[in-house]
Backbone as a ProteinNet text record, in pm:
[ID]
protein_1_A
[PRIMARY]
MIQNKNIVLIGMPAVGKSTIGVLLAKRFGRYFLDTDVFIQALVGKTLQQIIDSDGLDKFCEIEAEHILCIDKMDCVIATGGSVVYSDLAMKHLKKNGVIIYLDLPLDMIKKRLTDLNIRGVVMSKGKTLDDLYKQRTPLYKKWADITIDCLNLTHEQVVEKIIENLETD
[TERTIARY]
2446.5	2420.9	2533.6	2507.6	2602.5	2690.4	2794.3	2885.2	2957.5	2967.3	3041.3	2988.5	2876.1	2817.8	2699.7	2680.5	2565.1	2440.6	2327.8	2198.3	2144.3	2129.6	2092.3	1952	1861.5	1722.7	1699.9	1643.8	1608.3	1461.1	1401.3	1261.9	1198	1075.5	1000	974.3	945.6	904.4	779.5	772.6	656.8	646.6	748.9	742.5	778.1	840.4	873	1020.3	1107.5	1251.8	1303.8	1266.3	1315.8	1260.9	1133.1	1071.7	1126.9	1132.2	1183.5	1332.6	1404.5	1546.5	1571.6	1492.7	1505.5	1477.9	1372.4	1337.1	1447.3	1503.1	1613.5	1737.3	1769.1	1886.3	1869.9	1750.8	1725.3	1736.8	1682.2	1681.9	1823.4	1912.9	2049.8	2150.1	2104.6	2196.9	2298.8	2252.1	2339.7	2307.7	2403.6	2385.4	2285	2201.8	2106.7	2140	2142.4	2168.1	2059.7	1991.2	1892.4	1961.2	1985.6	2064	1992.2	1859.2	1787.1	1813.5	1807.8	1833.9	1980	2069.9	2214	2239.6	2179.5	2197	2139.8	2018.9	1956.2	2040.7	2095.6	2176.4	2305.2	2369.3	2494.8	2475.7	2366.9	2342.2	2270.5	2193.7	2121.8	1992	1937.1	1809	1730	1598.3	1518.7	1545.4	1509.9	1527.5	1452.2	1328.7	1248.3	1313.3	1373.5	1441.9	1561.9	1633.8	1748.1	1699.4	1594.4	1538.8	1489.2	1415.8	1360.5	1469.8	1576.7	1679.9	1785.5	1817	1928	1885.7	1764.8	1716.8	1740.4	1675.7	1681	1819.1	1883.8	2016.2	2117.3	2116.5	2210	2178.1	2049.1	2012.6	2070.8	2056.6	2109.3	2261.3	2328.6	2474.2	2508.5	2435.8	2457.7	2433.4	2325.1	2292.1	2404.8	2450.6	2558.2	2686.3	2723	2843.9	2838.7	2724.5	2711.5	2712.5	2654.3	2655.1	2796.2	2871.3	3009.7	3097.7	3053.4	3127.7	3096.9	2994.7	2957	3062.5	3122	3225.1	3191.1	3065.5	3020.3	3017.4	3039.1	3027.5	2931.8	2866.9	2781.5	2665.7	2606.6	2493.4	2377.1	2265.2	2146.8	2134.7	2120.9	2112.7	1981.1	1901.1	1779.4	1814	1798	1835	1713.3	1741.2	1635.9	1599.1	1476.7	1429.9	1505.5	1570.5	1640.3	1785.1	1834	1974.1	2010.4	1913.3	1939.7	1971.9	1959.5	1997.5	2149.1	2221	2367	2432.6	2492	2564.4	2679.4	2748.6	2861.2	2815.4	2707.4	2655.6	2610.7	2542.5	2492.7	2607.9	2709.7	2826.7	2895.1	2901.3	2961.7	2881.5	2750.3	2665.2	2673	2678.7	2679.9	2814	2921.6	3054.8	3062	2999.6	3004.7	2868.3	2774.8	2640.9	2558.7	2449.8	2348	2233.3	2197.1	2093.1	1957.7	1865.1	1731.8	1629.7	1559.3	1454.8	1321.2	1262.7	1130.4	1028.8	959.5	868.8	724.4	654	513.5	443.1	322.6	251.1	220.7	213.1	190.8	66.2	-42.7	-166.1	-148.3	-68.6	-42.3	48.6	144.2	232.1	149.2	56.9	-29.1	-110.8	-158.6	-236.4	-150.3	-24.9	65	128.9	147.1	223.4	130.7	104.1	10.6	81.2	213.4	288.2	390.2	352.7	443.5	505.9	429.1	477.1	579.8	587	683.1	786.1	775.4	858.2	1000.4	1022.2	1154.9	1177.4	1077.5	1086.5	1144.7	1245	1309.1	1217.6	1139.5	1043.6	1031.8	1057.5	1052.1	911.5	907.3	777.2	699.9	571.5	487.2	482.8	569.3	570.1	474	425.4	334.4	404.3	340.1	392.4	398.3	304.1	305.5	433.6	468.6	590.4	713.9	716.7	830.2	844.3	733.4	731.8	785.4	739.2	785.3	933.9	980.9	1121.4	1212.3	1171.1	1258.2	1254.3	1140.9	1128.4	1238.1	1268.8	1377.3	1513.2	1534.1	1660.1	1668.8	1558.6	1557.6	1586.3	1523.4	1543.3	1686.9	1744.2	1881.5	1980.3	1963.4	2060.2	2032.1	1911.6	1871.4	1940.8	1991.3	2037.4	1919.2	1827.7	1708.5	1591.1	1478.1	1355.7	1252.5	1191.9	1088.7	956	857.9	723.8	655	629.8	576.3	423.8	357.6	212	145.8	55.7	-23.4	60	180.3	264.6	281.5	285.7	319.1	469.5	515.7	659.7	734.7	678.1	742.3	750.9	648.5	649.9	754.5	771	874.6	1011.8	1032.8	1159.8	1185	1084.5	1098.7	1136	1071.3	1103.8	1247.5	1292.3	1430.5	1526	1500	1587.2	1590.7	1475	1470	1557.1	1543.8	1621.7	1770.3	1807.8	1948.7	2009.5	1931	1981.4	1998.7	1920.5	1931.7	2026.7	2067.3	2156	2297.6
-800.4	-666.2	-572.8	-448.2	-347.9	-297.8	-371.5	-334.9	-205.5	-119.5	6.6	104.7	76.5	170	241.1	364.3	439.5	395.8	410.2	393.4	535	580.3	719.6	722.4	794.4	803.2	933.7	921.2	1038.6	1028	1140.5	1140.7	1275.9	1287.8	1412	1444.6	1571.4	1607.4	1526.4	1486	1416.4	1268.1	1210.3	1065.6	984.1	1047.4	977.1	946.3	1019.2	990.5	996.4	1099.1	1114.1	1004.8	980.8	878.4	740.2	707.5	577.1	566.3	677.4	678.4	644.7	702.6	673.4	525.6	473.5	331.8	239.5	272.1	192.3	197.2	315.9	331.4	249.6	253.1	173.3	24.8	-14.1	-155	-210.2	-127.5	-171.3	-128.4	-49.8	-0.1	95.9	180.3	275.7	418.5	505.3	648	697.5	795.9	855.3	1002.5	1045	1185	1235.5	1340	1407.2	1533.2	1539.3	1651.8	1785.4	1786.7	1912.8	1965	1877.1	1916.8	1958.3	1884.2	1913.9	2055.8	2090.2	2223.7	2331.1	2308.5	2407.1	2432	2325.4	2337.8	2416	2388.8	2456.7	2602.2	2629.1	2765.7	2849.8	2784	2856.2	2918.5	2864.6	2911.7	2790.5	2806.5	2700.6	2701.1	2592.9	2586.3	2699.8	2725.4	2830.7	2967.6	2990.5	3118.3	3134.2	3026.1	3032.6	3066.9	2999.3	3024.3	3168.7	3214.4	3350.4	3456.8	3436.3	3539.9	3531.2	3409.8	3392.1	3350	3302.5	3258.6	3110.4	3059.1	2915.2	2868.7	2944.7	2903.7	2896.5	2996.9	2998.5	2883.1	2856.3	2743.9	2614.1	2593.5	2470.6	2462.7	2577.7	2581.6	2539.7	2598	2566.5	2417.9	2365.7	2224.1	2135.9	2166.1	2086.2	2094.3	2214.3	2231.6	2146.4	2146.6	2071.5	1920.4	1877.6	1734.6	1688.6	1772.8	1737.4	1723.8	1779.7	1768.6	1639.2	1567.3	1444.7	1337.8	1290.5	1187.1	1063.4	1048	932.5	808	694.5	565	479.4	386.5	289.8	358.1	459.4	526.1	539.3	584.1	609	759.8	804.2	947.1	976.8	1065.4	1115	1251	1266	1390.5	1480.1	1606.3	1696.6	1662.2	1688	1651.8	1716.6	1830.1	1904.4	1861.4	1767.1	1724.8	1679.7	1625.9	1573.1	1682.3	1808.3	1916.8	1932.6	1873.9	1886	1752.9	1747.8	1626.8	1598	1702.5	1683.8	1619.8	1671	1617.1	1472.2	1443.9	1308.1	1210.4	1253.3	1166.5	1136.1	1236.3	1218.5	1116.5	1129.9	1037.2	895.7	886.5	756.8	683.8	760.9	702.9	607.8	646.1	565.5	512.5	508.5	467.9	404.2	346.3	292.8	393.5	441.9	544	475.1	504.7	445.2	555.8	542.9	639.5	591	669.8	640.7	708.4	626.9	674.4	670.4	779	789.7	872.8	832	909.8	1052.3	1141.4	1282.8	1307.3	1237.5	1262.4	1230.3	1129.9	1095.7	1201.7	1251.7	1356.5	1480.5	1514.6	1631.8	1615.5	1494.6	1471	1486.1	1445.1	1449.7	1585.6	1660	1784.7	1902.6	1924.2	2030.5	2159.9	2152.8	2268.8	2319.3	2318.3	2353	2492	2588.3	2726.7	2751	2660.8	2679.8	2568.2	2471.6	2351.8	2370.6	2470.5	2491.2	2408.7	2404.1	2328.3	2418.6	2366.1	2442.1	2437.8	2547	2554	2699.6	2725	2860.6	2918.5	3049.9	3119	3090.7	3067.1	3039.9	2892.9	2812.5	2668.3	2597.1	2483.6	2404.1	2276.6	2205.8	2077.4	1979.7	1991.2	1908.6	1933.9	2061.9	2099	2040.6	2053.9	2004.5	1852.6	1784.1	1637.8	1596.2	1663.9	1633.3	1662.6	1766.8	1805.2	1708.3	1669.7	1590.5	1440	1386.9	1241	1180.7	1237.4	1179.7	1183.6	1285.6	1296.7	1189.4	1167.2	1060.6	925.7	901.2	773.5	759.1	869.5	869.1	824	872.9	847.5	720.5	668.3	555.7	424.8	358.2	220.3	126.3	167.9	89.5	186.9	148.4	227.8	148.3	212.9	150.2	219.3	142.6	194.4	195.4	314	329	334.9	325.8	337.8	230.7	273.6	186.6	107.6	152.4	85	172.7	109.4	181.2	206.7	291.8	316.6	187	105.7	-20.9	-115.2	-115.5	-199.6	-149.3	-18.3	37.8	-6.2	-1.1	-46.8	-192.2	-276.2	-418.1	-434.4	-356.1	-362.6	-318.5	-216.4	-169.8	-281.4	-342.3	-449.5	-566.2	-604.7	-713.3	-679.4	-555.8	-513.4	-507.5	-464.4	-457.3	-597.1	-690.9	-827.9	-900.8	-861.9	-926.2	-852.8	-734	-651.2	-704.1
-5340.7	-5291.5	-5334.9	-5330.5	-5378.6	-5264.3	-5236.2	-5127.7	-5160.3	-5062.3	-5070.8	-5175.2	-5234.9	-5331.1	-5266.3	-5306.5	-5259	-5335.9	-5271.5	-5336.4	-5350.7	-5474.8	-5502.6	-5563	-5497.5	-5542.9	-5618.1	-5738.8	-5818.8	-5856	-5893.8	-5936.9	-5910.8	-5955.1	-5941.7	-5794.5	-5765.9	-5630.6	-5591.9	-5467.5	-5408.7	-5443.9	-5506.9	-5533.9	-5410.3	-5311.5	-5187.8	-5168.8	-5236.5	-5228.4	-5084.2	-5010.9	-4873.5	-4781.6	-4788.1	-4702.4	-4734.2	-4861.5	-4903.9	-4870.9	-4885.4	-4851.4	-4705.7	-4617	-4473.6	-4447.8	-4508.8	-4489.4	-4541.2	-4656.4	-4712.5	-4622.9	-4574.3	-4488.3	-4360.1	-4302.3	-4181.7	-4212.4	-4325.3	-4364.4	-4381.5	-4439.5	-4466.8	-4359.9	-4262.5	-4161.4	-4219.9	-4311	-4378.5	-4336.9	-4358.4	-4338.6	-4442.9	-4405.5	-4498.4	-4518.4	-4643.7	-4676.9	-4771.1	-4728.8	-4812.7	-4864.3	-4994.4	-5047.8	-5030.4	-5031.5	-5009.2	-4868.1	-4769.6	-4630.9	-4615.1	-4679.5	-4678.2	-4728.9	-4842.3	-4901.4	-4808.9	-4758.2	-4669.1	-4544.9	-4487.6	-4365.9	-4393.3	-4506.5	-4537.5	-4579.7	-4651.9	-4700.4	-4594.4	-4507.3	-4402.8	-4449.2	-4559	-4612.8	-4660.4	-4671.3	-4732.3	-4882.4	-4948.1	-5093.6	-5161.3	-5116.2	-5176.8	-5156.5	-5039.6	-5015.1	-5107.6	-5132.6	-5224.9	-5365	-5408.5	-5542.2	-5552.6	-5450.2	-5452.3	-5453	-5376	-5366.6	-5476.9	-5521.4	-5615.8	-5756.5	-5772.7	-5903.5	-5927.3	-6030.2	-6060.3	-6103.3	-6191	-6239.7	-6126.3	-6039.6	-5926.5	-5830.7	-5810.5	-5724.3	-5780.1	-5910.4	-5972.4	-5958	-5967.5	-5944.9	-5802.7	-5707	-5565.4	-5540.6	-5597.4	-5581.1	-5635	-5754.9	-5816.1	-5733.5	-5688.4	-5607.1	-5481	-5415	-5290.2	-5315.1	-5424.6	-5456.1	-5490.4	-5557.8	-5590.8	-5466.2	-5355	-5228	-5152.4	-5194.3	-5122.8	-5148.7	-5040.5	-5053	-4969.4	-4936.4	-4857.9	-4945.4	-4879.7	-4947.2	-4865.6	-4931.4	-4864.4	-4789.8	-4853.9	-4790	-4888.8	-4837.8	-4919.7	-4935.1	-5059.8	-5089.3	-5161.3	-5101.8	-5167.1	-5225.6	-5355.4	-5421.8	-5442.6	-5469.9	-5512.4	-5656.5	-5694.1	-5827.2	-5941.2	-5912.4	-6017.8	-6038	-5960.6	-5969.7	-6111.6	-6184.1	-6318.7	-6420.7	-6383.2	-6473.3	-6481.9	-6387.6	-6386.4	-6422.6	-6540.6	-6581.4	-6485.8	-6441.3	-6348.6	-6217.9	-6162.4	-6036.7	-6055.1	-6164.7	-6187.2	-6211.5	-6285	-6305.9	-6173.2	-6086.5	-5953.8	-5872.1	-5873.4	-5798	-5855.6	-5987.2	-6054.7	-6035.9	-6021.9	-6008.1	-5887.9	-5778.8	-5656.7	-5614.7	-5708.3	-5667.9	-5776.8	-5732.5	-5821.8	-5820.8	-5939.1	-5950.8	-5970.2	-5878.9	-5884	-5907.9	-6018.7	-6055.8	-6001.6	-5913.2	-5860.2	-5951.4	-6028.4	-6132.2	-6082.9	-6103.8	-6065.3	-6171.8	-6214.2	-6316.4	-6268.3	-6364.5	-6336.8	-6252.4	-6279.8	-6203.9	-6055.2	-6023.6	-5883.4	-5818.7	-5893.3	-5841.2	-5808.8	-5897.5	-5875.3	-5746.8	-5719.6	-5597.6	-5472.7	-5481.5	-5365.6	-5343.8	-5451.2	-5445.1	-5418.4	-5290.6	-5253.4	-5212.3	-5194.9	-5145.9	-5248.3	-5373.9	-5483.3	-5467.1	-5417.7	-5409.4	-5299.3	-5200.9	-5090.8	-5083.5	-5171	-5162.5	-5214.9	-5297	-5352.8	-5478.1	-5562.9	-5688.1	-5796.4	-5867.3	-5975	-6097.4	-6112.7	-6222.5	-6266.7	-6393.8	-6448	-6438.6	-6422.4	-6418.2	-6546.5	-6532.1	-6646.9	-6685.4	-6626.8	-6655.7	-6561.4	-6604.7	-6523.2	-6476.9	-6388.4	-6343.9	-6461.9	-6553.6	-6674.7	-6755.6	-6770.9	-6844.1	-6775.5	-6643.3	-6565.3	-6581.3	-6575.6	-6589	-6726.5	-6830.3	-6967.1	-6984.7	-6919.1	-6929.4	-6852.6	-6733.2	-6646.7	-6671.3	-6712.3	-6726.9	-6814.6	-6931.9	-7012.6	-6941.1	-6859.7	-6785.4	-6676.3	-6607.3	-6505.9	-6571.1	-6684.1	-6754.6	-6803.8	-6849	-6899.7	-6791.5	-6670.1	-6563.6	-6483.6	-6492.2	-6406.5	-6442.4	-6338.8	-6353	-6333.6	-6246.8	-6214.9	-6209.9	-6268.4	-6259.1	-6180.6	-6082.8	-6001.4	-6030	-6075.9	-6096.9	-5960.7	-5908.7	-5773	-5767	-5881.8	-5886.4	-5800.2	-5715.7	-5628	-5527.3	-5498.6	-5400.3	-5276.1	-5159.2	-5037	-5038.7	-4949.2	-4939.7	-4909	-4822.3	-4786.1	-4906.6	-4990.2	-5110.6	-5211	-5218.4	-5306.2	-5256.9	-5126.2	-5068.2	-5106.3	-5096.1	-5131.8	-5279.2	-5365.6	-5509.2	-5535.8	-5464.6	-5480.4	-5440	-5325.5	-5276.1	-5375.2	-5426.5	-5526.9	-5646.9	-5694.9	-5812.5	-5783.9	-5665.5	-5629	-5618	-5569.8	-5553.4	-5685.7	-5786.4	-5916.9	-6009.1	-5967.3	-6050.2	-6051.6
[MASK]
+++++++++++++++++++++++++++++++++++++++++++++++++++++++++++++++++++++++++++++++++++++++++++++++++++++++++++++++++++++++++++++++++++++++++++++++++++++++++++++++++++++++++

């Protein structure tokens, strides 16, 4: 097992990072940190409000700054889907953690992602979810220590796959 290392979940919006993160934290008796909630609490706005008032670039700056402040060890961290845009933030997370990419096909993400306009997704005007998926997938793969194929799996089954991979790592 990965003693004193964080378990860091990355992936597209709606893949289940927060839900799976909570389940993993309970399973291991670890602290759970959702970086989206962390940012909202510190800034005092929802992600969508930050994006609407400050723009996408500023949101990504704010996200990276807040992630660089994380100094927790031995916890489970669910990140926002856009964290992979910041090399600095990802290097910081990777330094003390194992990065797990929760992979789900685009068609399944589309079925799950019903609140795109209010969710606070970093996506340029005129871009589609298809564009976002094509842009981010190589970044998720680049940073991942472990990739979990989540297709047709329950959240509990994903947790089991993560644990299996961590034990063999």
